[in-house]
Amino acid sequence: MGVTERLARASSRHPWRTVLAWLGAIVVALVFVVLFLPGNLTTNGHVTGKPESKQAEDLFARFPADKNGVDELIVVRSPSRSVGDPAFRSFVGKLNAEGKATGVVYRAFPLQVSRDRHAVLIGVQRQEDVDKLLPVVERNDGRDGFSVVMTGEGTLDHDFNDLSQHDLKSGELQVGLPAALVVLILVFGTVVAGLVPLVMAIVAIIVALGLCAPIAAIFSLSVFFANMLTGMGLALGIDYSLFVVSRYREERGHGRDELAAIAAAGATASRAVLFSGTVFVIALTGMLLVPSNVMKSLAVAAIAVGIVSVLAALTLLPALLGKLGDRVNAIRVPFFGRASGESRFWGAIVRGVMRRPVVSLVVFAGLLIAAAVPIYGLTLGASGVSTLPDRLESKKGFEALARYFPQASSSPALIAVQGNVRSPQVRAAIGRLRSELASDPAFGRSDLRFSSDVAAIGVNVAGDKTGSRALDAVRHLRSTLIPEAFRGTGARVVVGGDTADNVDFIDAMNSWLPLVFVFVLGLSFVILTVVFRSIVIAATSIVLNLLSVGAAYGLVILVFRHGIGSGLLGFQRIDAIEAWVPLFLFSVLFGLSMDYQVFLLSRIKERYDASGSTADAVTYGVSSTARLITGAALIIVAVFSGFAMGDLVMFQQMGFGIAVALLIDATIIRSVLLPAAMRLLGGWNWYLPSWLEWLPRIEIEAARREEQVALPSPGA
């Protein structure tokens, strides 16, 4: 008796103890969330370690706070009055007084007057978050004919936080959650059976949040961690429960009593869940290797909720089934969920594929390869204030800056020069660099400060700090302007600031993407080889998964970069794909698709061991699992469509990519390409070299031999 079966038996025979233990875990998790999570999430997506941007910021930290530095920028404009008009000066004075009365503003001072002299730029140094200052700006906007808008680090952080919470509520919870429930009810045909996986997912999300809260207190996690944990919790919690509940109902249909059916599901479906969850967690650990706060935060969220989802499926779910028994089938929905065993629809499809495997393989593989072709135009970038909705304050302020003060910025590039900074050669080099910056329209005003061995130059970078223009400007500064200006001086020059931090982040993603690919692919190959004792099955699975991932990449690029269908789908067209999205998509898709791969191949292997016919085993495996796999995929598609329906372009890309890839995986890959490939390979599917015979034998969904029931042939 395996560990999953023992857990299922113990939990179903002592359901109240198990339920109370999980209730205790929920209470502790909620306490941890309240104590540790507030204030410990950040919008900063910095690269961890010591990239060039961090080195520059460390050198700047030696200097006292810049009295000319600003945290926020306020643009005050009147279409009818000039800056010198007494009414204009009076309005600005009242605005300053209201701002200082909040206790947030430490210092406010005019920076620049627009060319038409109808707008003034005010720099604000603040002591706290902008929450108290924003109402002052919003209250004065439109008053007495004046326009007042604000942008800056605090305003942008505030808007990103609010938008992520809005997307979480409106997309994932109001769209993804109800849609998932509808799919579950249609798959099971009963309301109670449909609600059980949803309850499991909610429990997994709460407990996983509690697990991650202390981590957030030690290492500031990305503000998007909560969105990711919720989305992955819904997907994994529902998927794992779907497979176990389905197997329980199937065993009851075969005549087992309730406890025996729970034990059988524990010995089969629960083992598949344990294996799939383990593979998912391992696939996501590759993201922990990437030196990025965003990637580590998303990986922590996915790994935590993956572990909790597996534990809940192995213990809490059998306890609930032990209490519900056949009441899990209560409140039936007419015409749905009554079919069991093989699906006529999917059976007809797979038999058609098996009759013409070469045509099926060539046509559908060709379609996926064609969809993947745009990958050659992949450009990684970052989405910033320019991609936010127009209604947000930071976007209003950014547009006003771009219109009236195009070279102003609250996020300057920080250039640190280390060495003999008092020498004539270094001083001349600094002068040459500042002259070049002054003549370059991509940069604005600059200032200069000295310490004993460091010179600090702060220079404004025009436009969106994460936009392609700003990123290219910093790259040009590092690669050309600085080397030319400081050639032969012996000084060490490094560039920091928010834009430089984004450059380092994008470069890190480009560097780590192939390494994570190799890690996940290699590990997946080893695990699949051990489980199915076949290097051919392992290689075929990896190639097919790469096809679905490649097609998803290509479609994301077509929609978001080339704008094909973006208007119809309500997405933004932008110049680059968010830097973390391709790597995250790859890791998550490999982990999720492994669920379906294990579930399907274990059924095929179980049938092959009984019949000895590959064609028979593949036909039975696909036709008997396709309905569940398609239902599971549709649930994840529904959940991640909630991401895609939000306003954050990074989550639009991620949600669309996962939804498309899983649709491809559950239909074309599992129902066409895999059967066609296995039909052509025949007996070679199960090839294992003799020198690997020492590998351990692991059975995923094989019940104890004495409990196996001979299955009827699916027919021709």
XYZ file of C-alpha atoms in Angstrom, residues 5 247 251 256 264 267-268 271 606 699-708:
19
model
C -3.408 5.300 -0.428
C -11.479 8.698 -10.113
C -14.537 3.571 -8.766
C -16.711 -0.364 -4.814
C -8.593 3.262 -4.860
C -3.790 4.611 -4.886
C -4.201 5.874 -8.433
C -0.351 9.160 -6.869
C -1.782 0.688 -17.804
C 3.795 2.984 -11.109
C 1.744 6.170 -11.240
C -1.881 5.115 -11.670
C -1.729 1.355 -11.337
C -3.853 0.026 -8.513
C -2.869 -3.148 -6.702
C -2.828 -6.053 -9.119
C -5.523 -8.010 -7.313
C -7.841 -5.008 -7.606
C -7.437 -4.421 -11.330
